[in-house]
Short mmCIF file of C-alpha atoms in Angstrom, two decimals:
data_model
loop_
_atom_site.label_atom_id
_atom_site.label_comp_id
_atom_site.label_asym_id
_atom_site.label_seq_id
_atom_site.Cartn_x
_atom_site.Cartn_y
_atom_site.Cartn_z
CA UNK Y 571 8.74 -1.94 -7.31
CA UNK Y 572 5.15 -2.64 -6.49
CA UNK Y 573 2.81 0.19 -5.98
CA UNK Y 574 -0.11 -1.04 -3.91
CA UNK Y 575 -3.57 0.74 -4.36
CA UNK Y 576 -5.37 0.69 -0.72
CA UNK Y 577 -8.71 2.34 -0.45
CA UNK Y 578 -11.85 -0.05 -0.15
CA UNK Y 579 -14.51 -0.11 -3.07
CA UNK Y 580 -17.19 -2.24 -4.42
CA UNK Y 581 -17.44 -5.27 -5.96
CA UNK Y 582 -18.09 -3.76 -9.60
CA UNK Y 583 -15.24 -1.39 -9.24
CA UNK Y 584 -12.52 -4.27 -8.32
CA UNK Y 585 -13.16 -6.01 -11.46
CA UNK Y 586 -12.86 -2.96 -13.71
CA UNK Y 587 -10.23 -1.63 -12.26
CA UNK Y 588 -8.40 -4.95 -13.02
CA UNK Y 589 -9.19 -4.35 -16.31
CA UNK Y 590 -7.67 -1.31 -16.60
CA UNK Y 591 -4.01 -2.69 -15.24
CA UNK Y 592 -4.36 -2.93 -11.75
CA UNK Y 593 -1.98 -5.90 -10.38
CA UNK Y 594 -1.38 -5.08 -5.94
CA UNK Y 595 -4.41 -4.42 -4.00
CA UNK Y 596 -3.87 -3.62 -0.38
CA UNK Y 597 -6.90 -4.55 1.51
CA UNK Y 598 -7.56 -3.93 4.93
CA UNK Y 599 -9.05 -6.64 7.91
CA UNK Y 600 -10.35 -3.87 9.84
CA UNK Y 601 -12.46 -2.72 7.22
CA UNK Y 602 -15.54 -4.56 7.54
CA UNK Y 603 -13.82 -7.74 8.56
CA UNK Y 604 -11.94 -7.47 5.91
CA UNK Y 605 -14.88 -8.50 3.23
CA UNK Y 606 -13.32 -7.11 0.22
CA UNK Y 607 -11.05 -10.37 0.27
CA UNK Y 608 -13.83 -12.30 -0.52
CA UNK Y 609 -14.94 -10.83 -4.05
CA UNK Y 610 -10.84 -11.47 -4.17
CA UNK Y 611 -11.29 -15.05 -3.11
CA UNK Y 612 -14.52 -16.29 -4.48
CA UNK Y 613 -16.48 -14.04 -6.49
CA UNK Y 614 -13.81 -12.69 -8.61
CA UNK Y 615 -13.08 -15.44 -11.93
CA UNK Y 616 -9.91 -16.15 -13.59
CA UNK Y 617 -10.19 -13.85 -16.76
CA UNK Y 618 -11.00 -10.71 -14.03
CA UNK Y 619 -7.67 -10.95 -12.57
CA UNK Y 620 -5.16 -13.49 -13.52
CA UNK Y 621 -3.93 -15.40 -10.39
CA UNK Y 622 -0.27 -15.40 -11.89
CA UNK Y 623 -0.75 -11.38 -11.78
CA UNK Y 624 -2.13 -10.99 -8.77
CA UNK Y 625 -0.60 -9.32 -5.11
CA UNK Y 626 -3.05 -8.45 -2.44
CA UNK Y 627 -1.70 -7.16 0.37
CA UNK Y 628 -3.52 -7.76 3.88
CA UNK Y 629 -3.09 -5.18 6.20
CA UNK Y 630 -4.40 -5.13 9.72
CA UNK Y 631 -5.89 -1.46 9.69
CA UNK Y 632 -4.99 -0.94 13.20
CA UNK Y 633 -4.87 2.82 12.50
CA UNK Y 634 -8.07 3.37 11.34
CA UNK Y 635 -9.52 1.09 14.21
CA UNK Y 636 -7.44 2.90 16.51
CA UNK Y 637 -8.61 6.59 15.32
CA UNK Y 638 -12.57 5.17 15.68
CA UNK Y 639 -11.91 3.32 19.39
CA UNK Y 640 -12.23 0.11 17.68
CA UNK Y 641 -10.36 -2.83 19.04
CA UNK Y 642 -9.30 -5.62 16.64
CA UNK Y 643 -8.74 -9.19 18.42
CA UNK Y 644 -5.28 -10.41 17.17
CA UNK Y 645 -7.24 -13.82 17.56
CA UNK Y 646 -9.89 -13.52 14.91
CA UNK Y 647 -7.42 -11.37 12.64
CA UNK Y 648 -5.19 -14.68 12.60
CA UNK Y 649 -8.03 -16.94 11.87
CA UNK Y 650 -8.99 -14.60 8.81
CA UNK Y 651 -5.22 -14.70 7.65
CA UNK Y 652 -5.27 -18.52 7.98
CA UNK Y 653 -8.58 -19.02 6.10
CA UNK Y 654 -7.12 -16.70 2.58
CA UNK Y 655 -3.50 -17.24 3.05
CA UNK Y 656 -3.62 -18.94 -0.14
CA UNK Y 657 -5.41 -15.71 -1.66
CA UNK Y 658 -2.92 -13.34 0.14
CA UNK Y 659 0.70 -12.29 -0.89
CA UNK Y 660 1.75 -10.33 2.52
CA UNK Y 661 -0.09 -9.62 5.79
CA UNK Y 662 0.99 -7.02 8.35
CA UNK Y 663 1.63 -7.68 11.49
CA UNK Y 664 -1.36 -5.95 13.89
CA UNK Y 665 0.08 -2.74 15.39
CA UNK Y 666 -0.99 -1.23 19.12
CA UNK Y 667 -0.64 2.63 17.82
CA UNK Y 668 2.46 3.98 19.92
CA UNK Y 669 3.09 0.80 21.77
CA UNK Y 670 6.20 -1.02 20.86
CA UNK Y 671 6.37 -3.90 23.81
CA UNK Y 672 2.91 -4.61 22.94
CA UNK Y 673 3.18 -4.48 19.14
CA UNK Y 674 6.37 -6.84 19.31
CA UNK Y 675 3.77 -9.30 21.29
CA UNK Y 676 1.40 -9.64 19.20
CA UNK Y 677 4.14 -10.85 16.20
CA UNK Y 678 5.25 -13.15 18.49
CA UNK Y 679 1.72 -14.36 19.38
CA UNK Y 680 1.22 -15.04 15.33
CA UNK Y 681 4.42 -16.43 14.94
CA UNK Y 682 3.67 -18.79 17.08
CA UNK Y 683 0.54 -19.84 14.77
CA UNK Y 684 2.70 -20.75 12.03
CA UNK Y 685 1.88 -17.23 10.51
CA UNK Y 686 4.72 -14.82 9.21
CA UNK Y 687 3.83 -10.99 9.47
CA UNK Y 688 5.06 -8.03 8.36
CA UNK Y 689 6.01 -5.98 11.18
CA UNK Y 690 6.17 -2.44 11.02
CA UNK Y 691 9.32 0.54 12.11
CA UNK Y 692 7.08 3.51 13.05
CA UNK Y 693 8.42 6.97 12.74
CA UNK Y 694 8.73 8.33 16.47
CA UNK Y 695 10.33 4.77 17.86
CA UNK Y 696 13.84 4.25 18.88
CA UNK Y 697 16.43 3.69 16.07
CA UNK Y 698 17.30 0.33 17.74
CA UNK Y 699 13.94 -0.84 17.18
CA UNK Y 700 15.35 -0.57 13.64
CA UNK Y 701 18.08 -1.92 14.11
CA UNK Y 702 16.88 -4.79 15.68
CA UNK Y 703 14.71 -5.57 12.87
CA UNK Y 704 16.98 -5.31 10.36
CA UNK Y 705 18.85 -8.01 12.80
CA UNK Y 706 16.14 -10.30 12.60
CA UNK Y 707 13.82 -9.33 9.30
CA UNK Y 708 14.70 -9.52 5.19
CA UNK Y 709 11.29 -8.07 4.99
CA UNK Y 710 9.64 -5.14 6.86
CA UNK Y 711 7.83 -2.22 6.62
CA UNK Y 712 8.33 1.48 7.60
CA UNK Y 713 5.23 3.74 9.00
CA UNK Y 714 3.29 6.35 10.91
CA UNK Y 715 3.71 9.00 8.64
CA UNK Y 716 0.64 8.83 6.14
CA UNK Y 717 -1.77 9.95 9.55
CA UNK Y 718 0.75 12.90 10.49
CA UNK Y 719 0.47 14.44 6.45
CA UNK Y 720 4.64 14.94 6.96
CA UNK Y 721 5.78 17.41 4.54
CA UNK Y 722 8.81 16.24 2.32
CA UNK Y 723 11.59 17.72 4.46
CA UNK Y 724 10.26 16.06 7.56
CA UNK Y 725 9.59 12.97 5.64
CA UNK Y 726 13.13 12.82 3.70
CA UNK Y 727 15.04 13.51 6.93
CA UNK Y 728 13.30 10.27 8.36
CA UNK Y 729 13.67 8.27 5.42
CA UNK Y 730 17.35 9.25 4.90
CA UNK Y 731 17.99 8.34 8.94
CA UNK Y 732 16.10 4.56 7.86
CA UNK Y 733 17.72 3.62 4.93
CA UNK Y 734 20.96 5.12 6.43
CA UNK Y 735 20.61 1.62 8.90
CA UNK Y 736 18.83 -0.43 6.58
CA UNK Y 737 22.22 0.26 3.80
CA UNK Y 738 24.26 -1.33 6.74
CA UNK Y 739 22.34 -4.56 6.48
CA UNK Y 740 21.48 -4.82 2.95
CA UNK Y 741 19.73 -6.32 0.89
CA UNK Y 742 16.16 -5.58 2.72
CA UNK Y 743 12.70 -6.01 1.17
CA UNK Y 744 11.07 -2.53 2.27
CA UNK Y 745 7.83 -1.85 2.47
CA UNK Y 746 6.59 2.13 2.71
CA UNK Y 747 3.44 2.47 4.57
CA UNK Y 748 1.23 5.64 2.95
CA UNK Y 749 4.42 6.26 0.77
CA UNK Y 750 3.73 6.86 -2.73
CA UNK Y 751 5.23 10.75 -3.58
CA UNK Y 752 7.30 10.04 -6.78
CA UNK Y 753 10.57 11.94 -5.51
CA UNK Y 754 10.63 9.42 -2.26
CA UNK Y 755 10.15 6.29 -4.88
CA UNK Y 756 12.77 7.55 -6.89
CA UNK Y 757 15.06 8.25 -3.92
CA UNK Y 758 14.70 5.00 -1.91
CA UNK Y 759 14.96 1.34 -3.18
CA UNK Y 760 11.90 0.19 -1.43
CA UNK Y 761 10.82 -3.67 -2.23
CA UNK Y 762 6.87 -1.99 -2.22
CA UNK Y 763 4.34 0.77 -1.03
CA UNK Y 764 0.75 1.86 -0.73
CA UNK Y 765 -1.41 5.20 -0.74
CA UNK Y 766 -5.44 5.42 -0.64
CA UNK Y 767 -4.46 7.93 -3.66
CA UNK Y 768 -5.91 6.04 -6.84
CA UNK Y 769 -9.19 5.04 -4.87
CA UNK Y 770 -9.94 7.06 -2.33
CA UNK Y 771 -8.51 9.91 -4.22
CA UNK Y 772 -10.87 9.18 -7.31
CA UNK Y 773 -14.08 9.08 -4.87
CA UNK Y 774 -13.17 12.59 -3.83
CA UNK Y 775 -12.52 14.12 -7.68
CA UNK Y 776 -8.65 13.38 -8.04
CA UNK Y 777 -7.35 12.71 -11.70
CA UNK Y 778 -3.96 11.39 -11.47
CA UNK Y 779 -1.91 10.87 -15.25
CA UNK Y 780 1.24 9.87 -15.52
CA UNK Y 781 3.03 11.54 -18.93
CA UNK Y 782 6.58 12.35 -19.85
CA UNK Y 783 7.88 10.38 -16.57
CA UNK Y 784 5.69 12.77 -14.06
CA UNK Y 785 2.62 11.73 -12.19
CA UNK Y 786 0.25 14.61 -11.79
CA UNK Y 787 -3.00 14.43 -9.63
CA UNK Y 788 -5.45 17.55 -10.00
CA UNK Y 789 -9.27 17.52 -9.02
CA UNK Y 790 -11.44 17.01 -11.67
CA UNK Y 791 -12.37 20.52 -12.31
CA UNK Y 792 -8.96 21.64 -13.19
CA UNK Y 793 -7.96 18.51 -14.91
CA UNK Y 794 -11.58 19.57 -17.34
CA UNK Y 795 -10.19 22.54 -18.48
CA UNK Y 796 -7.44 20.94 -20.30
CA UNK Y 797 -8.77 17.81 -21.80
CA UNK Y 798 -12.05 16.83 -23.39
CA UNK Y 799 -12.50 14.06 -21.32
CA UNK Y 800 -17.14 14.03 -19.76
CA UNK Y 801 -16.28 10.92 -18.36
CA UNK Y 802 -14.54 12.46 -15.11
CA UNK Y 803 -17.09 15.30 -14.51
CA UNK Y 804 -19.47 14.85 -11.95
CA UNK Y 805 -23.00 16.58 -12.86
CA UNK Y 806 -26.56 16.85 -11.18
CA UNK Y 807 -27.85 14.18 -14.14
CA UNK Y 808 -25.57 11.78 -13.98
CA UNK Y 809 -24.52 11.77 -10.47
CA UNK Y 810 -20.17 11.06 -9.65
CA UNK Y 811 -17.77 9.67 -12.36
CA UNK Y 812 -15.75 8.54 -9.01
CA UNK Y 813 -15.56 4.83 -10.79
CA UNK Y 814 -13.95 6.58 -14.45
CA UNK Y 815 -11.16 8.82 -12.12
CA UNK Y 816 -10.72 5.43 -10.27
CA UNK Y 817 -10.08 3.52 -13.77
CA UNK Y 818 -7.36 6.65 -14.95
CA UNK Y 819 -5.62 6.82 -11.73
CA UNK Y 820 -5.13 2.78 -11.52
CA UNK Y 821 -3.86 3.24 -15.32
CA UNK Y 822 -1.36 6.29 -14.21
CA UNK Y 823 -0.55 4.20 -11.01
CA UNK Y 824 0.54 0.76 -13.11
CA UNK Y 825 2.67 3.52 -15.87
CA UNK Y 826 4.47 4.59 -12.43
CA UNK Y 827 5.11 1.43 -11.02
CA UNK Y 828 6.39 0.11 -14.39
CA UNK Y 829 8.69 3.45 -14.31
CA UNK Y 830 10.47 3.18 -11.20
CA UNK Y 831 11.03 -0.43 -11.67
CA UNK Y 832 12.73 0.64 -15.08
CA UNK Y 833 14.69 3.11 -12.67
CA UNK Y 834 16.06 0.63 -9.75
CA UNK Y 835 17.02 -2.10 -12.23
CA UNK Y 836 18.96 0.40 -14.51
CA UNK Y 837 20.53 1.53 -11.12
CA UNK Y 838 21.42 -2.54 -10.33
CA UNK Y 839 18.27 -3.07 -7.98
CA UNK Y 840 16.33 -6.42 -9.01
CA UNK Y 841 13.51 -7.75 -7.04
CA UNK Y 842 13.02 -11.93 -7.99
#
């Protein structure tokens, strides 16, 4: 299983946090154009991040464009994909929030540039949009619920309904949108997810570990009164650690992606 961190960051903290394991980076087009793709592409070298190793994941950030009346031309998003395709593993497809018809043009429209996205099932749609891309897809993704903050009953009665269709029709290569609770990992054979949680979740005091098979995440003053660990703790002198929590939760990420693949092949699921 690949666990994808998402979350955008600097230049400096890319490169370390390669060092410290990190292997699928989730980027996102609408974030400023996507320019994180080019330390990726060009400023990046070959010791920083192995090509053989590497997985980004291009995603079209429709959401976040959507939420800040931002509108993303499906035009210069498929130029963008065209100029790093070598660079990039998987691209989404580029979503109208809450318009199926529209959404399913705009795949077509890139298909029709040679391009092959990754659409997208949102939670809300019809089952038989499901259905029909199961029908048509090996590879597709499942979404709308990282915005909504589901809790897990809401979330597990969706995700049972989903891979209750996608079982009919597999093997599938699923991809979980915002989906990165360990009990939902363990309980569905997705192909990959993503969360903002080792990034995003570092810049705002989050310490995530992952020890005896468990991934914990507490802020950094709760996580301080347990270990002797400065290198977390923000202070007035030396300003945020953000960058150090960033470095442990990309380390506790890579333990629980290594886990969970150990999991699915023991239970007969193999990704080539």
């Amino acid at each position: 299983m690949k666990l994808y961190a998402a979350g955008e960051c600097g230049g400096l903290t890319e490169r370390i946090a390669c060092e410290h394991g990190l292997r699928h980076r989730l980027i996102s087009f609408a974030y400023k154009n996507g320019s994180p793709m080019k330390w990726w592409v060009t400023e990046r070298s070959p010791t920083d991040f192995p090509p053989v190793d590497s997985f980004v994941f291009l995603d079209s950030g429709a959401f976040s464009a959507h939420t800040q009346g931002i509108a993303i031309d499906i035009q210069s998003y498929c130029d963008f994909i065209k100029r790093y395709e070598d660079a990039v593993t998987v691209y989404a497809a580029l979503d109208v929030i809450g318009n199926v018809p529209e959404t399913n043009k705009n795949v077509e429209i890139m298909e029709s540039q040679g391009l092959y996205p990754l659409p997208t099932f949102h939670r809300g749609s019809r089952w038989s949009e499901l259905q029909r891309l199961c029908e048509r897809y090996d590879y597709f993704a499942l979404g709308g619920v990282a915005s909504e903050n589901a809790g897990r009953k809401i979330l597990q009665n969706w995700l049972d309904g989903c891979f209750s269709i996608i079982g009919k029709h597999w093997p599938k290569r699923i991809h979980g949108f915002g989906i990165q609770s360990q009990w939902a990992l363990e309980r569905y054979p997705f192909f990959s997810t993503d969360s903002t949680n080792s990034i995003i979740g570092g810049g705002l005091g989050r310490v995530s570990q992952f020890v005896d098979g468990k991934l914990t995440t507490v802020h950094w003053t709760q996580y301080s009164r347990t270990h002797i660990d400065a290198s977390v703790i923000d202070t007035e002198t030396e300003g945020s650690a953000y960058m150090q929590r960033i470095f442990k939760n990309c380390e506790a990420l890579v333990a629980l992606e290594k886990h969970l693949t150990d999991l699915w092949t023991h239970k007969g699921v193999v990704w080539s």
